[in-house]
mmCIF file of C-alpha atoms in Angstrom:
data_model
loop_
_atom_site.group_PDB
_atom_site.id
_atom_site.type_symbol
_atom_site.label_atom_id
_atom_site.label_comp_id
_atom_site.label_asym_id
_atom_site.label_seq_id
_atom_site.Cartn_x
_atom_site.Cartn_y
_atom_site.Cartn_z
ATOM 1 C CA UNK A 1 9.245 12.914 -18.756
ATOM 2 C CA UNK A 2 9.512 9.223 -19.319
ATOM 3 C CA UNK A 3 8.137 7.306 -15.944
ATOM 4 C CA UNK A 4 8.479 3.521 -15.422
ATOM 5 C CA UNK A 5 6.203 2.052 -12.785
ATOM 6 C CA UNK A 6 7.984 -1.457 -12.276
ATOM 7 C CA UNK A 7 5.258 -3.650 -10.937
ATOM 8 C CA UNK A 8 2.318 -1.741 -12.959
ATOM 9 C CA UNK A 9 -0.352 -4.541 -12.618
ATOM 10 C CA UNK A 10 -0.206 -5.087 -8.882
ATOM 11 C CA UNK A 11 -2.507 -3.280 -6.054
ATOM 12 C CA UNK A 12 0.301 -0.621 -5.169
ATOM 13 C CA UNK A 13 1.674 -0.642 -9.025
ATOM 14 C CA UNK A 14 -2.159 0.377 -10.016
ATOM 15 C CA UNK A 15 -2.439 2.826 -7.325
ATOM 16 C CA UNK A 16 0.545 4.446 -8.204
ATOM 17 C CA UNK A 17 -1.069 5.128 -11.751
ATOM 18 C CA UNK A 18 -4.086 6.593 -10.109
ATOM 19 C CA UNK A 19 -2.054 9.121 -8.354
ATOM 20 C CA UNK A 20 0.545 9.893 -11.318
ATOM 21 C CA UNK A 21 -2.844 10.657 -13.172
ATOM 22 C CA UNK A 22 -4.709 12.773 -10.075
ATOM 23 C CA UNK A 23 -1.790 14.751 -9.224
ATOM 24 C CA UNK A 24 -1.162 15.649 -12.694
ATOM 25 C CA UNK A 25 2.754 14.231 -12.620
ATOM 26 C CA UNK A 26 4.077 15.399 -15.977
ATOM 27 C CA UNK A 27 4.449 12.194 -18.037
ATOM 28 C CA UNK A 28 5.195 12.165 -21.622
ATOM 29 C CA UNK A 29 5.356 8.207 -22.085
ATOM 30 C CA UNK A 30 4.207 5.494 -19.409
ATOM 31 C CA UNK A 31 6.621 2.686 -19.573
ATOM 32 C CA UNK A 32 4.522 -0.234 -17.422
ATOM 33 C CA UNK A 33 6.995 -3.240 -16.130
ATOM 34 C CA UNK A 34 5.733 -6.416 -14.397
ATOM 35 C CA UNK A 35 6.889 -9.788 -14.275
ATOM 36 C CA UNK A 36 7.324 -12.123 -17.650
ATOM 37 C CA UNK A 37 3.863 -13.404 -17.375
ATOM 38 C CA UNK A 38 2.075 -9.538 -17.918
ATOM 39 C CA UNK A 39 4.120 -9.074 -20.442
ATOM 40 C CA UNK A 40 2.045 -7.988 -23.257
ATOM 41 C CA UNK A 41 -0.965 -7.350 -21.577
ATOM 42 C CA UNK A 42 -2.195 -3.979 -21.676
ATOM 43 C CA UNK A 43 -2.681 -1.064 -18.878
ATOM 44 C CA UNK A 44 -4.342 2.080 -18.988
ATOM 45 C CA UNK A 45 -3.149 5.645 -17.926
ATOM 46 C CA UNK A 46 -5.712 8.753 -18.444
ATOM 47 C CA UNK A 47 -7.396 7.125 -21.069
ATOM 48 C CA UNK A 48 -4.507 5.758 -23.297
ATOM 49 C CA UNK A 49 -3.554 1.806 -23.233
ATOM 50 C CA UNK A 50 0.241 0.719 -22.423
ATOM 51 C CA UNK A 51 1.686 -2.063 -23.239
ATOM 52 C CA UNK A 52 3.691 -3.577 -20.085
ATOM 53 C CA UNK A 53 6.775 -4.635 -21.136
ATOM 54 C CA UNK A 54 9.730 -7.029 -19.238
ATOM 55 C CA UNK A 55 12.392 -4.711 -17.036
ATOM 56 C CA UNK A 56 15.280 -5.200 -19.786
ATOM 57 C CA UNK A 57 13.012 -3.356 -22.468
ATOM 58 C CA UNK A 58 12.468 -0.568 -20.059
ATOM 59 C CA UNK A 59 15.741 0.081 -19.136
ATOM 60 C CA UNK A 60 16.646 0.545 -23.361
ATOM 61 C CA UNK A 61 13.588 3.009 -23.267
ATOM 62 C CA UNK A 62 15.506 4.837 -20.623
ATOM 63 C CA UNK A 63 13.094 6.323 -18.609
ATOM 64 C CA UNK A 64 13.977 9.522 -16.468
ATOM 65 C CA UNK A 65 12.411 8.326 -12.998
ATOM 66 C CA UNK A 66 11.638 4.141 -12.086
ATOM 67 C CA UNK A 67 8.696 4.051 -9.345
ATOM 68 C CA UNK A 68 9.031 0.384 -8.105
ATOM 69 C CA UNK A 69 6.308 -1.513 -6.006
ATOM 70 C CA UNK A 70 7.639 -5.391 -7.144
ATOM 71 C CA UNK A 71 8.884 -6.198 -4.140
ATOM 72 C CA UNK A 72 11.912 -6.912 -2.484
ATOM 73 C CA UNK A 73 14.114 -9.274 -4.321
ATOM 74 C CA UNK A 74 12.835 -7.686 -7.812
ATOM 75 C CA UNK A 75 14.247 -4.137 -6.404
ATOM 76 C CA UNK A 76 17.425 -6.034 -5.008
ATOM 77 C CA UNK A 77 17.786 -7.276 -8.281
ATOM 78 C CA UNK A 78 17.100 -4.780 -10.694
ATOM 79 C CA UNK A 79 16.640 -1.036 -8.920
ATOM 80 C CA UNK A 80 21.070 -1.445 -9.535
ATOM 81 C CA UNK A 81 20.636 -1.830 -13.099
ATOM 82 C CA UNK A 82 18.026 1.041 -13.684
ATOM 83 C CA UNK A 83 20.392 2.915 -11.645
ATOM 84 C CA UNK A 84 23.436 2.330 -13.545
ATOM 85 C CA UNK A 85 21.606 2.891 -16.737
ATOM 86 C CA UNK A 86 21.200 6.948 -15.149
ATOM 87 C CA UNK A 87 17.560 6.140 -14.008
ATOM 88 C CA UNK A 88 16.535 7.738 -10.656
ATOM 89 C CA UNK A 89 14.710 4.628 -8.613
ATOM 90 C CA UNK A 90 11.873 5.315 -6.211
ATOM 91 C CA UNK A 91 11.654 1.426 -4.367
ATOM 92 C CA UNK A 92 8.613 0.891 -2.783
ATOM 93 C CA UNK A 93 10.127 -2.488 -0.734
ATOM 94 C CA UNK A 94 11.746 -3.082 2.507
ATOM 95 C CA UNK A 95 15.086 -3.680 0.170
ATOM 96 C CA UNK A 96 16.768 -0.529 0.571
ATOM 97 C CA UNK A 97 15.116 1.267 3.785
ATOM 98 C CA UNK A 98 17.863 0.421 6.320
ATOM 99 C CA UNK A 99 20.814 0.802 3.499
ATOM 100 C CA UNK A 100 23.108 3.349 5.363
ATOM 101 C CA UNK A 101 23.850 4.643 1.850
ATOM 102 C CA UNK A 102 20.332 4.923 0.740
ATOM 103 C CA UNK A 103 18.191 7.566 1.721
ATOM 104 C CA UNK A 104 14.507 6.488 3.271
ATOM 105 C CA UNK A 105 12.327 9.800 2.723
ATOM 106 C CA UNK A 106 9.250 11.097 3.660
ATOM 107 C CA UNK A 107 9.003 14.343 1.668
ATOM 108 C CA UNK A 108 7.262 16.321 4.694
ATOM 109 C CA UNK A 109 9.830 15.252 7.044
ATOM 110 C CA UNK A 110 13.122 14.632 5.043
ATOM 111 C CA UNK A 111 13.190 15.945 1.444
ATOM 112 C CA UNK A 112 16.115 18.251 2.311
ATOM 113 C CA UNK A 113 18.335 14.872 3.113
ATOM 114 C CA UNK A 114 17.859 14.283 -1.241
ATOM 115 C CA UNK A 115 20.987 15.151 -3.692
ATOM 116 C CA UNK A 116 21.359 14.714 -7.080
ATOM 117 C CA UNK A 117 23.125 12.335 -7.037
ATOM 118 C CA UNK A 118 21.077 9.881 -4.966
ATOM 119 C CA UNK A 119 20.319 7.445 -7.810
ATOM 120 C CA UNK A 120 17.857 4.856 -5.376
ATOM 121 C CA UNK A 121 15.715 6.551 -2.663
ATOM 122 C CA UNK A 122 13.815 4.188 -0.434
ATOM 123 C CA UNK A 123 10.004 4.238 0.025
ATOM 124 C CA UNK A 124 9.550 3.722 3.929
ATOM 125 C CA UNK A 125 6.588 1.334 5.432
ATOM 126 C CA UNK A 126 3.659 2.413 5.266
ATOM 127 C CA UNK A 127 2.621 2.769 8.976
ATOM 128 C CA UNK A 128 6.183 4.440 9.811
ATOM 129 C CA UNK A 129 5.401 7.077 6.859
ATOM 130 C CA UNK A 130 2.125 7.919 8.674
ATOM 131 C CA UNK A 131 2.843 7.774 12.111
ATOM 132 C CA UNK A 132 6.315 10.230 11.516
ATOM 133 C CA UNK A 133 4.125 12.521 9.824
ATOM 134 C CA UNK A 134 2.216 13.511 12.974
ATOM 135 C CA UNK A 135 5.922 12.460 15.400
ATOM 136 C CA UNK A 136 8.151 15.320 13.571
ATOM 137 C CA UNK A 137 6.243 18.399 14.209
ATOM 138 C CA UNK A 138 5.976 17.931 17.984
ATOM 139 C CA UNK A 139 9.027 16.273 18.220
ATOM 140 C CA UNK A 140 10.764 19.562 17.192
ATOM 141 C CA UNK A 141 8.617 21.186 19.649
ATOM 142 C CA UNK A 142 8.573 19.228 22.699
ATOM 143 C CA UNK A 143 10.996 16.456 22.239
ATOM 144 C CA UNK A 144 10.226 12.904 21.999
ATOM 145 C CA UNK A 145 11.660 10.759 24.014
ATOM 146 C CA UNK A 146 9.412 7.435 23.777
ATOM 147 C CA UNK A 147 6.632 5.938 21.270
ATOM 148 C CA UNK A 148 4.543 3.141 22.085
ATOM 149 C CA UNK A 149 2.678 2.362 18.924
ATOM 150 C CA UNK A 150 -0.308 -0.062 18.105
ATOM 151 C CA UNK A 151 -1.281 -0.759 14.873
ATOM 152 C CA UNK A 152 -4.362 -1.610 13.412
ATOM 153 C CA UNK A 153 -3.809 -2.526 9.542
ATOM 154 C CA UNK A 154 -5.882 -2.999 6.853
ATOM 155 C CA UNK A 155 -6.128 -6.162 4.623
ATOM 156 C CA UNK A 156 -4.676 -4.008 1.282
ATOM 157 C CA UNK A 157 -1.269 -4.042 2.917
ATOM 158 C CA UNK A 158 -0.906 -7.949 2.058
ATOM 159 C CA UNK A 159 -2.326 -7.619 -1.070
ATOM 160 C CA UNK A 160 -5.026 -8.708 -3.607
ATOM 161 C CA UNK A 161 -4.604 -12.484 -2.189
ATOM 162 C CA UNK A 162 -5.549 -11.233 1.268
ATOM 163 C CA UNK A 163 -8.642 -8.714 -0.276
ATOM 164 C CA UNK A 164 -9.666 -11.479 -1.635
ATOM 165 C CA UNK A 165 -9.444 -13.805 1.849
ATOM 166 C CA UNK A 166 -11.509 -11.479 3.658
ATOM 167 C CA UNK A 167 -14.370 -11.252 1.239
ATOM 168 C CA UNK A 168 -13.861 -14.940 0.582
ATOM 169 C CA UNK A 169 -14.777 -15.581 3.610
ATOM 170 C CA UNK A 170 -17.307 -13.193 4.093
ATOM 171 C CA UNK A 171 -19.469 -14.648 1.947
ATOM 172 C CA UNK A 172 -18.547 -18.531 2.957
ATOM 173 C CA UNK A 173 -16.731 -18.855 -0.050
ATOM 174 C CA UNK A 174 -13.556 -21.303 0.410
ATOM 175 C CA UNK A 175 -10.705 -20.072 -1.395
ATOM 176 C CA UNK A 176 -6.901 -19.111 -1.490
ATOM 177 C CA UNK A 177 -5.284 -17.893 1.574
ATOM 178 C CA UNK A 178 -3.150 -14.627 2.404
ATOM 179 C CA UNK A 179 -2.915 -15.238 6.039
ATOM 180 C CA UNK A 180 -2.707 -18.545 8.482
ATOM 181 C CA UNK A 181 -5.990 -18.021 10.139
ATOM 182 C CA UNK A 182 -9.161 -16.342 9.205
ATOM 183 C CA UNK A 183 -9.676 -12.721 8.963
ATOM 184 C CA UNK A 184 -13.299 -12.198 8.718
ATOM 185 C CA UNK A 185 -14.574 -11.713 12.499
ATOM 186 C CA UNK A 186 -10.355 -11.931 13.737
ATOM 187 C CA UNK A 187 -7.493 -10.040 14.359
ATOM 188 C CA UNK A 188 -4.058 -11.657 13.656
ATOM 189 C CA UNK A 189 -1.192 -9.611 15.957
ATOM 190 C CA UNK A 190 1.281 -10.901 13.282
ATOM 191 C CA UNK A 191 1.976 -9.008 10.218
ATOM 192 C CA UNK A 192 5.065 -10.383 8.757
ATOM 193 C CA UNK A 193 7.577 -12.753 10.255
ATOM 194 C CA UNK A 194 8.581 -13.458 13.813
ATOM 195 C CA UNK A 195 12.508 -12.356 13.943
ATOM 196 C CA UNK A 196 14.373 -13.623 17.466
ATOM 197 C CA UNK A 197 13.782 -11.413 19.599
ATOM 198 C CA UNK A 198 9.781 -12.016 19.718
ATOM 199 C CA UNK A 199 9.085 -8.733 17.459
ATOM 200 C CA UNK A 200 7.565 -9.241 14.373
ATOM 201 C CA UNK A 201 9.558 -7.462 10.904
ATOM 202 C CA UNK A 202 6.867 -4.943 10.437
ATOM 203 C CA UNK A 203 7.472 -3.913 13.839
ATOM 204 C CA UNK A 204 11.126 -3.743 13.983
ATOM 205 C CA UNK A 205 10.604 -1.813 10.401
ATOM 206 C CA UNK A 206 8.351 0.958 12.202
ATOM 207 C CA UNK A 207 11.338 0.895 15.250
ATOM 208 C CA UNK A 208 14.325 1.281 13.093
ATOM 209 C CA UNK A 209 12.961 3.690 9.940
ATOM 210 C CA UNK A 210 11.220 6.027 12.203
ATOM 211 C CA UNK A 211 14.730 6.773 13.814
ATOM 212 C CA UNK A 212 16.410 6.613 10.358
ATOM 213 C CA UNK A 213 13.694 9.036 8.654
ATOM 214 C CA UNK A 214 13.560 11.485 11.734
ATOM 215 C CA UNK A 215 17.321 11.738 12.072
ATOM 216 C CA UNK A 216 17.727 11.369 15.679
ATOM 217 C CA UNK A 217 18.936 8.118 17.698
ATOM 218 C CA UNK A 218 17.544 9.248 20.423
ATOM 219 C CA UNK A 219 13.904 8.384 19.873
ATOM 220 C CA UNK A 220 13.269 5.097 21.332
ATOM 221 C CA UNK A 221 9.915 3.175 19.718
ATOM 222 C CA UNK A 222 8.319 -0.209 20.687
ATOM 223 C CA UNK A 223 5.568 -1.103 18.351
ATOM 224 C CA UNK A 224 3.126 -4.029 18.201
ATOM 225 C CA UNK A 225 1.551 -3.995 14.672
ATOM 226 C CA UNK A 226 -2.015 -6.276 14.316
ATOM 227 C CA UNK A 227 -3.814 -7.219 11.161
ATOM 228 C CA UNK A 228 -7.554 -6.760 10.988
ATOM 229 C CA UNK A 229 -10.523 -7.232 8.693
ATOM 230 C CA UNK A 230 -11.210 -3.643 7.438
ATOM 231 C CA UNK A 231 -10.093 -1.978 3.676
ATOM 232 C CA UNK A 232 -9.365 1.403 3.424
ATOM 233 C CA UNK A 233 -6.364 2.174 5.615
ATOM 234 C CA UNK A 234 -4.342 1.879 8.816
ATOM 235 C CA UNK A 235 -5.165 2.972 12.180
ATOM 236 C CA UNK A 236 -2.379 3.719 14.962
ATOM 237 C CA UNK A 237 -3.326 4.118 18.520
ATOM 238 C CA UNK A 238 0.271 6.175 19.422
ATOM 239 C CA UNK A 239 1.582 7.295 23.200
ATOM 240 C CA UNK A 240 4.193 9.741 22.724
ATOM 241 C CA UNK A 241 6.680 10.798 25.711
ATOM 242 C CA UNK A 242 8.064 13.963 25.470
ATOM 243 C CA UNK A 243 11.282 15.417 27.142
ATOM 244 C CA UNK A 244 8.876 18.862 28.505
ATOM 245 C CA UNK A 245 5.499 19.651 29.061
ATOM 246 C CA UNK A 246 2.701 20.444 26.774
ATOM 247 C CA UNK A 247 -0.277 22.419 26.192
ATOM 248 C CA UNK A 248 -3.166 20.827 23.931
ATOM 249 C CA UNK A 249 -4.438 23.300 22.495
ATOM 250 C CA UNK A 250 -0.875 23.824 21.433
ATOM 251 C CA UNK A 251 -0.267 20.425 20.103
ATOM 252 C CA UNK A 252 -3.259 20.715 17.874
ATOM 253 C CA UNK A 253 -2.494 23.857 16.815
ATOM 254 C CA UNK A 254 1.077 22.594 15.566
ATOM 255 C CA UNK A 255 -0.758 19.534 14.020
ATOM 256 C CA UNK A 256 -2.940 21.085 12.463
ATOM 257 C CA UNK A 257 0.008 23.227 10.583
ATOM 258 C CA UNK A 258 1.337 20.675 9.655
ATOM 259 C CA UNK A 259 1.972 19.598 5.926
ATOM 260 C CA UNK A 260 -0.391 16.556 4.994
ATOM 261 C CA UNK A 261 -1.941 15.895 8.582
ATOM 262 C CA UNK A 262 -5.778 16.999 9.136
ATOM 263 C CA UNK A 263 -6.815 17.049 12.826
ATOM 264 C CA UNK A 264 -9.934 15.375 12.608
ATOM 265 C CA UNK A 265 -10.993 15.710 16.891
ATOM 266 C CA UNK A 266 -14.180 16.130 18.242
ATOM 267 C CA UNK A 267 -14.933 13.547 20.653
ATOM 268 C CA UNK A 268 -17.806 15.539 21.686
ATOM 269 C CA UNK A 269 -19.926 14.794 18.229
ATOM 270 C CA UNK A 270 -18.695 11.600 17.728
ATOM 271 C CA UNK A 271 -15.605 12.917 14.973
ATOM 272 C CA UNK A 272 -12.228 11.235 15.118
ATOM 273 C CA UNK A 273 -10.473 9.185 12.442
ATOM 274 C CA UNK A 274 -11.383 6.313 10.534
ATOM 275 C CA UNK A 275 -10.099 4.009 7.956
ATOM 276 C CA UNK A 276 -13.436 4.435 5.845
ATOM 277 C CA UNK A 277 -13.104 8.480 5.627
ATOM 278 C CA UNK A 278 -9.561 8.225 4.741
ATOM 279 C CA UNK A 279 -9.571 5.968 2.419
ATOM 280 C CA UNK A 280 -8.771 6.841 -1.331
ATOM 281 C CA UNK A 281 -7.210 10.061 0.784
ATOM 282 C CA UNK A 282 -3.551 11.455 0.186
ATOM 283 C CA UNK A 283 -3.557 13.494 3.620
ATOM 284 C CA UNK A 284 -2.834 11.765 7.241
ATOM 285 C CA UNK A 285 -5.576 11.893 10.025
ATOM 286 C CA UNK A 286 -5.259 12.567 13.602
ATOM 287 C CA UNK A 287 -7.699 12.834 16.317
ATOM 288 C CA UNK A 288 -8.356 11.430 20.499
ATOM 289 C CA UNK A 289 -6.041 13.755 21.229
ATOM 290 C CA UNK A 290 -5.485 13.890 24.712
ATOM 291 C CA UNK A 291 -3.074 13.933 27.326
ATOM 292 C CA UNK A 292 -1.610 10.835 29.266
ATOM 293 C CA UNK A 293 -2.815 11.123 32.880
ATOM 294 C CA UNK A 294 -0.308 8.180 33.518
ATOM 295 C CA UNK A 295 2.476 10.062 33.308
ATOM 296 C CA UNK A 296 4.291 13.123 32.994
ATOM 297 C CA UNK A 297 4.942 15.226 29.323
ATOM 298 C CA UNK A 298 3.270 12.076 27.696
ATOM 299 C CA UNK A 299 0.244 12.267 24.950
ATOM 300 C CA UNK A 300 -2.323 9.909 23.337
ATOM 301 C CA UNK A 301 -3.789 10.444 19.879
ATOM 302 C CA UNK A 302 -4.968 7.814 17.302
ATOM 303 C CA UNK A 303 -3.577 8.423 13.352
ATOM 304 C CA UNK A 304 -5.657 7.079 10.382
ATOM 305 C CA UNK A 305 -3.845 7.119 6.175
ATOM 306 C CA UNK A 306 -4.529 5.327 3.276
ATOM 307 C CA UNK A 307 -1.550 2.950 3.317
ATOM 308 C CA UNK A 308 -2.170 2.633 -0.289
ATOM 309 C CA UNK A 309 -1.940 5.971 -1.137
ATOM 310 C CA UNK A 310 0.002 8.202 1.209
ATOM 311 C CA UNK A 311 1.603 4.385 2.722
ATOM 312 C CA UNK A 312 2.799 3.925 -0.607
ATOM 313 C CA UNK A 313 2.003 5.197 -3.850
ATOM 314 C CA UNK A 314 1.560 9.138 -2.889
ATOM 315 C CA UNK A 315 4.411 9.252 -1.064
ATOM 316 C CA UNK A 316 6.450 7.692 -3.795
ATOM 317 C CA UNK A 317 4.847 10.209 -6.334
ATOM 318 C CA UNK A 318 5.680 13.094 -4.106
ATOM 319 C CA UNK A 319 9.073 12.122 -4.007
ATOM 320 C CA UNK A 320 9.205 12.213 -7.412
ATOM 321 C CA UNK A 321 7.645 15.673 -7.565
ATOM 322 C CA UNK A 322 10.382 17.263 -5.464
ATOM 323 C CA UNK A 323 13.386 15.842 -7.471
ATOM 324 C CA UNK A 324 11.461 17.040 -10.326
ATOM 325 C CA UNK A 325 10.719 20.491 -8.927
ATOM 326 C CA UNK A 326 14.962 20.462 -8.169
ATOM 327 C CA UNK A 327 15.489 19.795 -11.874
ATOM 328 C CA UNK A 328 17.367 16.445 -10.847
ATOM 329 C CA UNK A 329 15.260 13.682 -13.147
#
């Protein structure tokens, strides 16, 4: 099994590696890609160096599967021409999410949607991938009607530049910038660009691939995503409206059954989900369960995931696993 990771050096492109390794993803060869200025330089996978080479070579070295985390306009550019060469492309970028000919999967929640012949699948965001984790089970239960999600994100999800911001700053230390304000002692209620209609992208992307990933139109989401000064993962505080009642015990029953979530929910002793304990983590926390006293058939509950890992890199490895597990790399 050949695997390209197409954007090797970068946070995501180095996580990805991690998780190939730790989940024991049967690779034969490693074929690293970054940009023209890496090429050359050397990364290592379970011991062994790799030398990352430009997106043309890897193509001739025609790997079986192409994990990309480059993104956008490298994927828009090049995920075609791995593709056409007979490569299966895992994209990691907000390129090919809302493609209606791409599939956006979440393995958990989707997997069956996957044929053979789907020759670019599409990585969602990483605080949709999360947050539908915990939606689909209950939403084949009970319904959902409505989703009012706020986010609470962690600095990784901008990148090194932004890692480095924080701690930058943390220590009085002048230096690049990731973000237009300080993050050290803020919050910024901005992650991405303002589009017309006041939303931000990231929050339109959590509105439009949750529908997309869950199959069903009918699930309307409004979401209000907010950057914060905290590594380690993202935090959702999520109010679900169902279409009939519920029963809690119930609810955490069927969450706790659920592939990848742990129900981490005991107010009592101080346990409930936090970016800290899920960090380095492949599984999706949930906990302040409780019901709505607002209104009717309605729930609160507060998810917690390694955006890096199951928000990215996992997800895009167990993708991977499945179509390898059909036979179809």
């Amino acid at each position: 099994m050949k695997v390209a990771v197409v954007g090797a050096t970068g946070l995501v492109g180095s996580k990805m590696l991690q998780v190939l390794a730790e989940r024991n993803f049967p690779v034969t060869e490693l074929i690293p890609v970054a940009s023209e200025k890496s090429v050359g330089k050397e990364v290592v996978f379970k011991g062994k160096p790799y030398k990352v080479v430009n997106a043309d070579t890897a193509i001739s070295m025609k790997p079986n599967v192409a994990i990309f985390s480059a993104g956008g306009s490298t994927s828009l550019e090049w995920a075609p021409k791995f593709a056409a060469a007979g490569i299966t492309v895992i994209d990691n970028s907000s390129a090919w999410r809302m493609d209606p000919s791409k599939k956006l999967v979440v393995p958990e929640v989707n997997a069956h949607a996957l044929t053979p012949e789907d020759k670019i699948i599409a990585n969602p965001n990483c605080s949709t991938i999360q947050m539908v984790l915990v939606l689909e089970p209950l939403h084949k239960q009970y319904g959902i009607q409505r989703v009012v999600v706020s986010t609470y994100q962690s600095v990784t999800g901008t990148g090194v530049k932004a890692v480095d911001q924080l701690m930058n700053e943390r220590k009085g230390v002048d230096g690049p910038k990731a973000y237009a304000h300080q993050i050290d002692l803020n919050v910024i209620p901005q992650i991405d660009v303002f589009l017309d209609n006041g939303y931000t992208k990231e929050e339109m992307k959590m509105v439009k691939e949750t529908v997309k990933i869950m199959g069903d139109e009918s699930v309307k989401v409004t979401a209000t995503t907010v950057r914060i000064p905290v590594m380690g993962g993202h935090s959702e505080s999520v109010n679900i409206q169902f279409a009939k009642d519920f029963d809690l015990a119930e609810v955490r029953s069927i969450l706790a059954a659920a592939p990848g979530v742990v129900v981490t929910d005991d107010p009592a002793n101080a346990v409930y989900p936090m970016p800290k304990d899920a960090h380095d983590k492949d599984e999706v926390f949930v906990g302040r369960i409780r019901r709505d006293e607002s209104q009717a058939n309605t729930l609160n509950l507060w998810i917690v995931a390694d955006n890096l890992r199951k928000g990215a890199a996992t997800n895009a490895v167990q993708i991977a696993e499945y179509l390898n597990q059909k036979n179809w790399l």
